CSV table of C-alpha atoms in Angstrom, one decimal:
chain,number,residue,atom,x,y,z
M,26,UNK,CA,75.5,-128.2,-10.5
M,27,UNK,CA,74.0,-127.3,-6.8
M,28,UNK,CA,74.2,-123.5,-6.3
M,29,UNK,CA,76.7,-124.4,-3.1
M,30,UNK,CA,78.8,-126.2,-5.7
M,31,UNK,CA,79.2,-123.1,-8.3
M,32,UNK,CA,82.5,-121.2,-8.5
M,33,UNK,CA,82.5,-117.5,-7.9
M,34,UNK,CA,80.8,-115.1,-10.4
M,35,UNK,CA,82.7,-114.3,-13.3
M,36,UNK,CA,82.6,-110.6,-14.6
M,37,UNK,CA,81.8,-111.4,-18.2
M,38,UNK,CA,81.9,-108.4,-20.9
M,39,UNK,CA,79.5,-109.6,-24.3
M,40,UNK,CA,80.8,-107.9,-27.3
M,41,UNK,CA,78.0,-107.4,-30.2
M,42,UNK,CA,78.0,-105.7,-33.3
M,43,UNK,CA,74.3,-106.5,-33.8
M,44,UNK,CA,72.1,-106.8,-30.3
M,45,UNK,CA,68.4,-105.6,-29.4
M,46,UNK,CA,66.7,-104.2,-31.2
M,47,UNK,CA,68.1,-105.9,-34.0
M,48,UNK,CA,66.3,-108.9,-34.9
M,49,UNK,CA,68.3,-111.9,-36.5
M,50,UNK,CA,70.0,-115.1,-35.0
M,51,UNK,CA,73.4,-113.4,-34.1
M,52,UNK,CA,71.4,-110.6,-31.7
M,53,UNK,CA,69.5,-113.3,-30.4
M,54,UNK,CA,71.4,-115.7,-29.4
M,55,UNK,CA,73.4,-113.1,-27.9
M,56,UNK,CA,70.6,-111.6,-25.9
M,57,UNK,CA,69.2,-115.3,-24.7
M,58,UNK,CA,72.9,-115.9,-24.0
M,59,UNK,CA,73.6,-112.9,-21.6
M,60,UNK,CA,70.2,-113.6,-19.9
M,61,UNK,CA,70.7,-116.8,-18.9
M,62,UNK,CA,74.1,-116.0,-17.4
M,63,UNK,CA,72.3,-113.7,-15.3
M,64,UNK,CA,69.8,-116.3,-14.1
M,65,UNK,CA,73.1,-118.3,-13.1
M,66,UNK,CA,74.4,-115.9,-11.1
M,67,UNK,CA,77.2,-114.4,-13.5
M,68,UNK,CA,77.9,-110.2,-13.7
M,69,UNK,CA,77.3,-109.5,-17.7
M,70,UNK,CA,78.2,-106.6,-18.8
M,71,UNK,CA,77.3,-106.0,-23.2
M,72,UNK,CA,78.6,-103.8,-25.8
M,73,UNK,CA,76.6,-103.0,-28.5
M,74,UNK,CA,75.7,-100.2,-31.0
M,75,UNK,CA,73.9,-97.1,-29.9
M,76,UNK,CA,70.0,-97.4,-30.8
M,77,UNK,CA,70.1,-93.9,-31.8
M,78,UNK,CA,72.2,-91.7,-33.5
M,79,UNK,CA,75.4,-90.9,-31.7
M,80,UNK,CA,73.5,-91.7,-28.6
M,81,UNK,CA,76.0,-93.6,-26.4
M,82,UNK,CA,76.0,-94.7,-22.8
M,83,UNK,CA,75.9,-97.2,-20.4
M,84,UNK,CA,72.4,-98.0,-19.2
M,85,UNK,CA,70.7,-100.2,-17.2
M,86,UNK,CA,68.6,-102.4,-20.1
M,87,UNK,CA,66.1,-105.7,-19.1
M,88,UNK,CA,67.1,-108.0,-21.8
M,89,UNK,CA,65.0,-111.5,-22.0
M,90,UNK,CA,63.5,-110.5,-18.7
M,91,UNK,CA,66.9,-109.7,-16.7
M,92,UNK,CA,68.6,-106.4,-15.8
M,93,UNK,CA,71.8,-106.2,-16.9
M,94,UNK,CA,74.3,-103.2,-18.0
M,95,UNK,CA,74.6,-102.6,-21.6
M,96,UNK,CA,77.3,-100.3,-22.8
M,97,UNK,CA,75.6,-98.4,-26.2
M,98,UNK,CA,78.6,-96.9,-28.5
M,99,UNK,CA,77.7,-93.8,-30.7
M,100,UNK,CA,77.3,-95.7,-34.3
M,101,UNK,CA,75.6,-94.7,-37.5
M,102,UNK,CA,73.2,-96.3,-39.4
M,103,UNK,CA,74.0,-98.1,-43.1
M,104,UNK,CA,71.6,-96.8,-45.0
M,105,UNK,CA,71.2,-99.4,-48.1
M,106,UNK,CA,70.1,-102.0,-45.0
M,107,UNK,CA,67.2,-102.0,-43.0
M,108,UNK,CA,68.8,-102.1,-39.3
M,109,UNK,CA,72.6,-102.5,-39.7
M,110,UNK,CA,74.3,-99.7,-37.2
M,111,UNK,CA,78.0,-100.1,-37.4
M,112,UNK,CA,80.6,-98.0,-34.7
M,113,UNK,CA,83.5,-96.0,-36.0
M,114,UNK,CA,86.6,-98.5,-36.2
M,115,UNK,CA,88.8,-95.3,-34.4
M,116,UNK,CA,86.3,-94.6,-31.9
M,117,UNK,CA,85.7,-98.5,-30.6
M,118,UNK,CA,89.2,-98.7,-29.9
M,119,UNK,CA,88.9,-95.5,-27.7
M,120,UNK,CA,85.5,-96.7,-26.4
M,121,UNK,CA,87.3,-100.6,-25.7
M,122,UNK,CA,90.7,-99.1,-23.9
M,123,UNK,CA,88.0,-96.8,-21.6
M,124,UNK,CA,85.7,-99.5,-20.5
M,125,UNK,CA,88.0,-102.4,-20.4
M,126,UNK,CA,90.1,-100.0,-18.0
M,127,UNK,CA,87.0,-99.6,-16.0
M,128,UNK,CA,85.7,-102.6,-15.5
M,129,UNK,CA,88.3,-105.4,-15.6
M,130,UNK,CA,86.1,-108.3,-17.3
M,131,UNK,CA,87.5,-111.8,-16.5
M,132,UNK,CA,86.5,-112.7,-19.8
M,133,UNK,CA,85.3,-111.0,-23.4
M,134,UNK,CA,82.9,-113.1,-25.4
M,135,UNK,CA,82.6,-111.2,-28.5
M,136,UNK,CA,80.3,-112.5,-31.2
M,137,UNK,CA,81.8,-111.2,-34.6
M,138,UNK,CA,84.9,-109.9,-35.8
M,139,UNK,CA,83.7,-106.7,-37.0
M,140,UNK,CA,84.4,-103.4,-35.1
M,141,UNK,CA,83.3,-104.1,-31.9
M,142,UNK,CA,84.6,-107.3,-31.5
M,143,UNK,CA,87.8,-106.3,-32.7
M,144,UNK,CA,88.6,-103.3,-30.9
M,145,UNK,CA,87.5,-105.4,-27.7
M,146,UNK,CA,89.8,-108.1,-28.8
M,147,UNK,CA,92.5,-105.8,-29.8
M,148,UNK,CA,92.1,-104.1,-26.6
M,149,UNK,CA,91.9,-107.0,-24.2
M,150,UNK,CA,94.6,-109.0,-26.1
M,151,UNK,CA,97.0,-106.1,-24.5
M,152,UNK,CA,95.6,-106.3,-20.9
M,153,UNK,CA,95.5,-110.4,-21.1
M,154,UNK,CA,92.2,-111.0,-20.8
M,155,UNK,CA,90.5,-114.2,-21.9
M,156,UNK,CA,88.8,-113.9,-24.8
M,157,UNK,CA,86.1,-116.3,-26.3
M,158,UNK,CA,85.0,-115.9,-29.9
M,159,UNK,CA,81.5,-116.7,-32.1
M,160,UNK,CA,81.5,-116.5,-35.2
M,161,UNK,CA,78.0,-116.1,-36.3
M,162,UNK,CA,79.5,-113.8,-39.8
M,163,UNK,CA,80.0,-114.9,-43.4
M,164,UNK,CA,81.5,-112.2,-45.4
M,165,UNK,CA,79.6,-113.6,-48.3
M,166,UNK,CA,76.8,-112.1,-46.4
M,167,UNK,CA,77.6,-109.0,-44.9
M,168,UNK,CA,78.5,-108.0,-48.8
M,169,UNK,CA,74.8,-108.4,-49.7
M,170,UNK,CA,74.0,-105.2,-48.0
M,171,UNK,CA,76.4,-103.4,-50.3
M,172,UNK,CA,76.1,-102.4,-54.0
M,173,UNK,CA,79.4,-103.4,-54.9
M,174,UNK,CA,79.9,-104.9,-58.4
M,175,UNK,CA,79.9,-108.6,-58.3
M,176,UNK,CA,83.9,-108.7,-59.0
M,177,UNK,CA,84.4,-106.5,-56.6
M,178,UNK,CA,82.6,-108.6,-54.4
M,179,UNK,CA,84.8,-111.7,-54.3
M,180,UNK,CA,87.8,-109.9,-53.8
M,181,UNK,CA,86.5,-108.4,-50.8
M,182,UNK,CA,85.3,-111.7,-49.6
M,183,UNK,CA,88.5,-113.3,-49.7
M,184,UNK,CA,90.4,-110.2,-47.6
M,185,UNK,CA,87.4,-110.6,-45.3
M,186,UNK,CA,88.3,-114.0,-44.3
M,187,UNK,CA,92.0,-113.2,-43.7
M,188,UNK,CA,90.3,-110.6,-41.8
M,189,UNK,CA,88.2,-112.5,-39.9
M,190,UNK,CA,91.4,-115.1,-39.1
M,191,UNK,CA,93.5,-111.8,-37.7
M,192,UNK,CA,90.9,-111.2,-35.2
M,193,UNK,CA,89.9,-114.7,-34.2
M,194,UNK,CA,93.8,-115.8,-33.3
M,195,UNK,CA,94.0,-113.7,-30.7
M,196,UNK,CA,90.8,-116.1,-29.1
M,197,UNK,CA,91.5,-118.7,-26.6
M,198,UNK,CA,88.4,-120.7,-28.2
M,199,UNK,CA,86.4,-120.2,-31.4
M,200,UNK,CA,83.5,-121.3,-31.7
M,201,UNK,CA,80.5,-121.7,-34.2
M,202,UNK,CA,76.6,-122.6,-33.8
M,203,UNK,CA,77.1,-126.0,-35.7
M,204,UNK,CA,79.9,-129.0,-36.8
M,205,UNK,CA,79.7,-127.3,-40.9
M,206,UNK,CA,79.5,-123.9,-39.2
M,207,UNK,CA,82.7,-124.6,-37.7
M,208,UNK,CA,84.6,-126.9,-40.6
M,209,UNK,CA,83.2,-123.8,-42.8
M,210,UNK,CA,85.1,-121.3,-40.8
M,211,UNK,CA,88.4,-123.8,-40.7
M,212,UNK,CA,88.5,-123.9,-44.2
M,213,UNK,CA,88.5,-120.0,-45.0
M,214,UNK,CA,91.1,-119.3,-42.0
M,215,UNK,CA,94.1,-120.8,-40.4
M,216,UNK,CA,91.9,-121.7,-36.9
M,217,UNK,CA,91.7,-125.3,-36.0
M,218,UNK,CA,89.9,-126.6,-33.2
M,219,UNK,CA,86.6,-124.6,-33.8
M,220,UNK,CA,84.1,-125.7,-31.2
M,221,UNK,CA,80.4,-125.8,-32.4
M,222,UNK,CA,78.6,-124.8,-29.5
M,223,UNK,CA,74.4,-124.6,-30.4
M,224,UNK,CA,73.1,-121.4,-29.7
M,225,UNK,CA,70.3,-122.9,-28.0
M,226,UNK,CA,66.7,-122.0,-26.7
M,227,UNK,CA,64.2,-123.1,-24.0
M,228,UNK,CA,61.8,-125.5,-25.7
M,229,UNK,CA,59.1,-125.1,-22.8
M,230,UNK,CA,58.6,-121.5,-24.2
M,231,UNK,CA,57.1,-122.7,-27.4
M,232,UNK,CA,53.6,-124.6,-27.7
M,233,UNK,CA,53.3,-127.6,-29.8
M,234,UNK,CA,49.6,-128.1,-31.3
M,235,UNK,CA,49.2,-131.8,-31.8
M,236,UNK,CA,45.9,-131.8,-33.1
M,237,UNK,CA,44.9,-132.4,-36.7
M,238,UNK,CA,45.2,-129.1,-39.1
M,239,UNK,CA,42.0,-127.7,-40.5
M,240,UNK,CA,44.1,-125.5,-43.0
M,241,UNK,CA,47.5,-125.7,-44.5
M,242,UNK,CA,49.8,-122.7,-43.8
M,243,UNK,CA,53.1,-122.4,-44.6
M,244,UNK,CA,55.5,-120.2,-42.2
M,245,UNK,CA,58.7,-118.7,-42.2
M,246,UNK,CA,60.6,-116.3,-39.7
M,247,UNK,CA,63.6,-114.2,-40.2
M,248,UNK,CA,64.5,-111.7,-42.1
M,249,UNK,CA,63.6,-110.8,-45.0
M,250,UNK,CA,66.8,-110.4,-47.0
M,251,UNK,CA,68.0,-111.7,-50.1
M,252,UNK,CA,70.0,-114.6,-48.7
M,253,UNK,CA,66.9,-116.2,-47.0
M,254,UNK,CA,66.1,-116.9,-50.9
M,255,UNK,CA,61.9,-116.4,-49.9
M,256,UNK,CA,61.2,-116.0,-53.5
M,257,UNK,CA,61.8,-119.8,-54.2
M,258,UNK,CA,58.9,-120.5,-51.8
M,259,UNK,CA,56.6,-117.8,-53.1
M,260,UNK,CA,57.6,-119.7,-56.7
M,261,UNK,CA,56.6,-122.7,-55.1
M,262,UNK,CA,53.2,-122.1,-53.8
M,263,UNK,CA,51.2,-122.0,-57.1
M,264,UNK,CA,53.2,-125.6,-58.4
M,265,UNK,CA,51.5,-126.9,-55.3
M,266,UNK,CA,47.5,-128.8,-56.0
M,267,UNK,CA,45.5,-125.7,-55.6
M,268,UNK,CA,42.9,-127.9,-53.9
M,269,UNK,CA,45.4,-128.1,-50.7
M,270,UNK,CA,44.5,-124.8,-50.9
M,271,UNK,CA,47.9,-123.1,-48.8
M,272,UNK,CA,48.5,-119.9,-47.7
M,273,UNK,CA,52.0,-118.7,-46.6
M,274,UNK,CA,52.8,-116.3,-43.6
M,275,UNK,CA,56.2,-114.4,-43.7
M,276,UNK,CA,56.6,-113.7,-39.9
M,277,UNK,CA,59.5,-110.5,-39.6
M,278,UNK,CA,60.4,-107.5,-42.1
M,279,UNK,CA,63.5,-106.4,-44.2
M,280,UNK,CA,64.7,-104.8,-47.2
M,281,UNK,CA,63.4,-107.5,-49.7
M,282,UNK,CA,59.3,-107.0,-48.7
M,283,UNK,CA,58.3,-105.1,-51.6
M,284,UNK,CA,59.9,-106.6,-54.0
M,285,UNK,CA,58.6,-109.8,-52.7
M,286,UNK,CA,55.4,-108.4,-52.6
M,287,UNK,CA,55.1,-107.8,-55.8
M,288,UNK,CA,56.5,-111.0,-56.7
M,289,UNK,CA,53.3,-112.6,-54.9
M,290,UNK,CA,51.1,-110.7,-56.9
M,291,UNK,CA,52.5,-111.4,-60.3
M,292,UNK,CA,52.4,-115.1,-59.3
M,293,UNK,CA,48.8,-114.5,-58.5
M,294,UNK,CA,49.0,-115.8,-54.8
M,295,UNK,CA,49.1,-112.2,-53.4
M,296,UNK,CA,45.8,-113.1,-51.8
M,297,UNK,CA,47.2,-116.0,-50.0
M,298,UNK,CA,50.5,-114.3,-49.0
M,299,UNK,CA,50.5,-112.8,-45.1
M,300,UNK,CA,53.4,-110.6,-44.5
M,301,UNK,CA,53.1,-109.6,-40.7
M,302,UNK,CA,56.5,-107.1,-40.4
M,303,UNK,CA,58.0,-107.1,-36.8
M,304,UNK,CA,55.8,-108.7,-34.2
M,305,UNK,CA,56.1,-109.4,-30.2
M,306,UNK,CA,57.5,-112.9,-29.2
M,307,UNK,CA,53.9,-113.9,-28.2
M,308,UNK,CA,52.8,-113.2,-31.9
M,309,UNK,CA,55.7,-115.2,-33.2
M,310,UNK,CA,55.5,-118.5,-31.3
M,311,UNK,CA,51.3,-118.0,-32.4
M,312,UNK,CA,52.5,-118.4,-35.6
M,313,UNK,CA,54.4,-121.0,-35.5
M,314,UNK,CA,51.6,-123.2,-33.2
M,315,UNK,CA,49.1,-122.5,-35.8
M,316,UNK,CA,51.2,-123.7,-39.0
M,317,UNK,CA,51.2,-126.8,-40.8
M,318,UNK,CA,55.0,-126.5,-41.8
M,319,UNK,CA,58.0,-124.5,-41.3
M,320,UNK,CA,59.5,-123.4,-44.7
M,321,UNK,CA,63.5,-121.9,-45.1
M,322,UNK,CA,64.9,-121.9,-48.3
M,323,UNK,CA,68.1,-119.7,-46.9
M,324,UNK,CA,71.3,-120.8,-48.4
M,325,UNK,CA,73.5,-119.1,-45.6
M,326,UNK,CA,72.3,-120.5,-41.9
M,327,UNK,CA,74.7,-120.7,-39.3
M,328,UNK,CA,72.5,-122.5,-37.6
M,329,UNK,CA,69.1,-120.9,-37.6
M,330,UNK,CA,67.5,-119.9,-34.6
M,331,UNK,CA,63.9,-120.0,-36.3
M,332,UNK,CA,63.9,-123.3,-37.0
M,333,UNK,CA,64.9,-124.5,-33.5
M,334,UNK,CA,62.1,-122.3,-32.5
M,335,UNK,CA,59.7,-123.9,-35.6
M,336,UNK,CA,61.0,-127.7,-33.9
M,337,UNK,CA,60.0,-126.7,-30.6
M,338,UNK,CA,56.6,-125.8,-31.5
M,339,UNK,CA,56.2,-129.1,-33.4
M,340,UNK,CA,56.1,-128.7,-36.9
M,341,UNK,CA,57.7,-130.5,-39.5
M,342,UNK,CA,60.5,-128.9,-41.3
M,343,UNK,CA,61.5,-128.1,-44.9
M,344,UNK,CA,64.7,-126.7,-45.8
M,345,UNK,CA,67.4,-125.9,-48.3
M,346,UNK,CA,69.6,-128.5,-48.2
M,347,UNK,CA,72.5,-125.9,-47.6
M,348,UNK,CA,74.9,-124.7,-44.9
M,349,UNK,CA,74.3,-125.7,-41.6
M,350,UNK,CA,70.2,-126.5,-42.3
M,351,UNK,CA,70.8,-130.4,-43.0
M,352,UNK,CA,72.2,-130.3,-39.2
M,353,UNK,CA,68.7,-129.6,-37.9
M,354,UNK,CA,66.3,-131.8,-40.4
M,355,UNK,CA,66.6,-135.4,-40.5
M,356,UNK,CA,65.4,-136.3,-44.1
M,357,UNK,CA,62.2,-138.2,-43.6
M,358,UNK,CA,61.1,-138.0,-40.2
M,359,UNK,CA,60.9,-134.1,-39.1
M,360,UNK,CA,60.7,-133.2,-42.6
M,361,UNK,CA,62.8,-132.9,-45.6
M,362,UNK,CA,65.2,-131.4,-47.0
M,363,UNK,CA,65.8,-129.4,-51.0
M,364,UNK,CA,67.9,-128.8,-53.5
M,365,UNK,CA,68.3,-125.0,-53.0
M,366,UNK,CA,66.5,-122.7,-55.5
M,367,UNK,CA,64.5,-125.8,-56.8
M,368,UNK,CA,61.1,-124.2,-56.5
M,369,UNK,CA,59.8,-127.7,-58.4
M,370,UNK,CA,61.2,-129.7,-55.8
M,371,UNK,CA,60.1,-127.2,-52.8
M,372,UNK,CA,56.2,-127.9,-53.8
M,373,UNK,CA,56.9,-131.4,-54.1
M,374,UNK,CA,57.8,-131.3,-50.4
M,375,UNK,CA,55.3,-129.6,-49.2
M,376,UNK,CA,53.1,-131.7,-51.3
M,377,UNK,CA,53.8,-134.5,-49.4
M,378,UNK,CA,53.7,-133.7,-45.9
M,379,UNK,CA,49.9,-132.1,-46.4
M,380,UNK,CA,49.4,-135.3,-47.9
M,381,UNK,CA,50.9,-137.1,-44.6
M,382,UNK,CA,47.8,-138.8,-43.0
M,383,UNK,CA,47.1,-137.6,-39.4
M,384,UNK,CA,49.3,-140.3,-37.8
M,385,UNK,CA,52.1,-139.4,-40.1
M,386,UNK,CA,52.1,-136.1,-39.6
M,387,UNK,CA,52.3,-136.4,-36.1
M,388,UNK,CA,54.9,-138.5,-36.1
M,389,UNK,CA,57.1,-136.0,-37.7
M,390,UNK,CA,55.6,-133.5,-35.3
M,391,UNK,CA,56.9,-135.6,-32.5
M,392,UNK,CA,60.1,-136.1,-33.8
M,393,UNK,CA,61.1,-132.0,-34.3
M,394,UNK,CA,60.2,-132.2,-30.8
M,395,UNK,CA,62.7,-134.6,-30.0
M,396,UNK,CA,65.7,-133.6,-32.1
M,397,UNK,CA,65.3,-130.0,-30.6
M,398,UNK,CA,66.4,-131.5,-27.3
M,399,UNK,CA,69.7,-131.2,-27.9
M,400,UNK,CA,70.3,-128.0,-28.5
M,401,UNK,CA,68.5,-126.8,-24.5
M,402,UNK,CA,69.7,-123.6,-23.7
M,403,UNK,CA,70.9,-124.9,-20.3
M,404,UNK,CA,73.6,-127.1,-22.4
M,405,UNK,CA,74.7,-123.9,-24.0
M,406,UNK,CA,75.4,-122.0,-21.1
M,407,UNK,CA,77.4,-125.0,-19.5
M,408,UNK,CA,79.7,-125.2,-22.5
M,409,UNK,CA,79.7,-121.3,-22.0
M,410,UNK,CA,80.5,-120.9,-18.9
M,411,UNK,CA,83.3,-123.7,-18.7
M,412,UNK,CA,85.3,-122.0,-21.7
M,413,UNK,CA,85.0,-118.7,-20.1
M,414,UNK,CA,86.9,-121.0,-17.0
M,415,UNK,CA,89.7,-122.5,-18.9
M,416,UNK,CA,88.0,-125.6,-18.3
M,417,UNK,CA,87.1,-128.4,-20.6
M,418,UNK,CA,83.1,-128.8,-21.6
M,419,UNK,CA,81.5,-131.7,-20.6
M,420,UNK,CA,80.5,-133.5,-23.8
């Protein structure tokens, strides 16, 4: 669309429970998302946790490389997680009725239905705003940073999808990163209609290498939490031929590292095991250039950011054949795909890419490339900014 052609700015207000610093898909996408609606021309306004203890505000915050207003609410940190800040349910209301009676948003995007999207919901439901809802949230997973008893668990799990469905009716659209993201959601709550909207990147940031590998490293990104199930590929590593000689490199930090560290060196691979904690984005999309193959064993991807990022930068792709993963690896020509927690059949994967010959392994280089096409960031925003319209998205 021709910049004469465009409709007038909206006034968009992003409410997240999880944003920058934080580093996980949710925040991301989030961040990439309010960015680019900047570049377009669109006034973004974000709500998000305090950084600091009871340090709220409105500031003016360059997020992705554009300046934008993010509104920080007072929270407090969970302890028993590494970065999870949450607001106090009371106080977002009061912060929601101030700000949205301030500002006058044409539209609130929020992306989970956990305090601060549902006090902006709540709050903008009354004042009839739009409202356009991701769900990036599992309860399933927001229970691992508890230490509930498993019963316990599951009862909780079930209230937090009637929860979750109390929230998201008051949305004019729901959406979800993927198809099974979205059938997922329509099967724990009475929404129908869920869109699955990707949550997109810009391929031409990432570098593909193309060139023949001189070693074979394994990489993963993410967090390093319990429900990205690393420990199946550190149980892998030593089933693989010890003369393909692989090393592993866990790109991003969490509460698990120790306890995975340790698991390395009882497995006797510590030596070949690189944790790097939390690195710049230029660090990151190194690592992924410089791999052989991108390794997720998660069983609880809404979509996965990191292996969009992982296809853009050319590299094959092996994956838990769980959640919304399948979506993203097409079984025999980007990579393949494992029965989850089958450490056995993990090696054998990774087995038989290193054993690819050059031309082979290109070829599944080539085609990451191309499957990432389709989730351009560009495509994202469209869909975006046509639900924030009332309109229809163009397929």
């Amino acid at each position: 669309m021709s910049t004469t052609d465009r409709p007038a700015p909206l006034r968009i207000l992003i409410g997240c429970d999880t944003f920058l610093p934080d580093v996980n898909g949710a925040a991301r996408f989030a961040e990439r998302l309010a960015a680019g609606l900047v570049r377009r021309g669109e006034e973004v306004h974000v709500v998000a946790p305090a950084v600091k203890y009871n340090r709220g505000g409105s500031f003016v915050e360059t997020i992705e490389g554009e300046r934008m207003v993010v509104h920080r609410w007072a929270s407090w940190r969970w302890y028993p997680h590494d970065w999870l800040r949450f607001v106090l349910p009371w106080r977002a209301r009061s912060h929601a009725r101030k700000l949205l009676d301030r500002l006058h948003p044409d539209v609130i995007h929020i992306q989970s239905h956990i305090i601060v999207g549902r006090a902006l919901a709540k709050e903008g439901a009354k004042r009839g705003i739009r409202i356009v809802a991701t769900n990036h949230v599992m309860p399933e997973n927001v229970l691992d940073f508890t230490l509930l008893p498993e019963r316990a668990k599951k009862l909780l799990v079930r209230w937090g999808w009637r929860d979750a469905d109390r929230v998201l009716q008051r949305a004019a659209e729901v959406t979800t990163p993927t198809r099974r993201a979205a059938d997922f959601l329509e099967r724990n709550t009475h929404r129908r209609g869920v869109l699955p909207v990707s949550c997109g990147l810009r391929a031409s940031d990432y570098t593909a290498d193309l060139t023949p590998r001189r070693e074979n490293k394994l990489v993963f990104v993410g967090r390093v939490t319990l429900e990205k199930e690393i420990d199946v590929i550190l149980r892998a590593i030593p089933r693989v031929d010890p003369a393909l000689n692989v090393s592993f490199t866990i790109v991003g930090d969490g509460d698990q590292r120790k306890q995975l560290e340790k698991l390395a060196a009882d497995l006797g691979i510590r030596d070949r095991v690189h944790f790097t904690g939390r690195v710049s984005d230029a660090e990151l999309r190194a690592s992924l250039t410089e791999a052989s193959i991108f390794v997720i064993a998660s069983i609880a991807e809404l979509q996965s950011i990191a292996t969009m990022e992982a296809m853009a930068s050319g590299l094959p792709i092996i994956a838990a054949d769980a959640m919304a993963l399948p979506h993203l690896v097409h079984e025999g020509e980007n990579g393949h795909l494992f029965q989850p927690g089958y450490d056995r059949e993990l090696a054998e994967r990774i087995e038989g890419v290193l054993r690819l010959s050059p031309e082979e392994y290109q070829a599944m280089q080539r085609a990451s490339l191309e499957a990432v096409k389709v989730h351009d960031i560009d495509r994202t925003l469209d869909t975006f900014e046509a639900l924030y319209r009332g309109e229809t998205p163009a397929s």
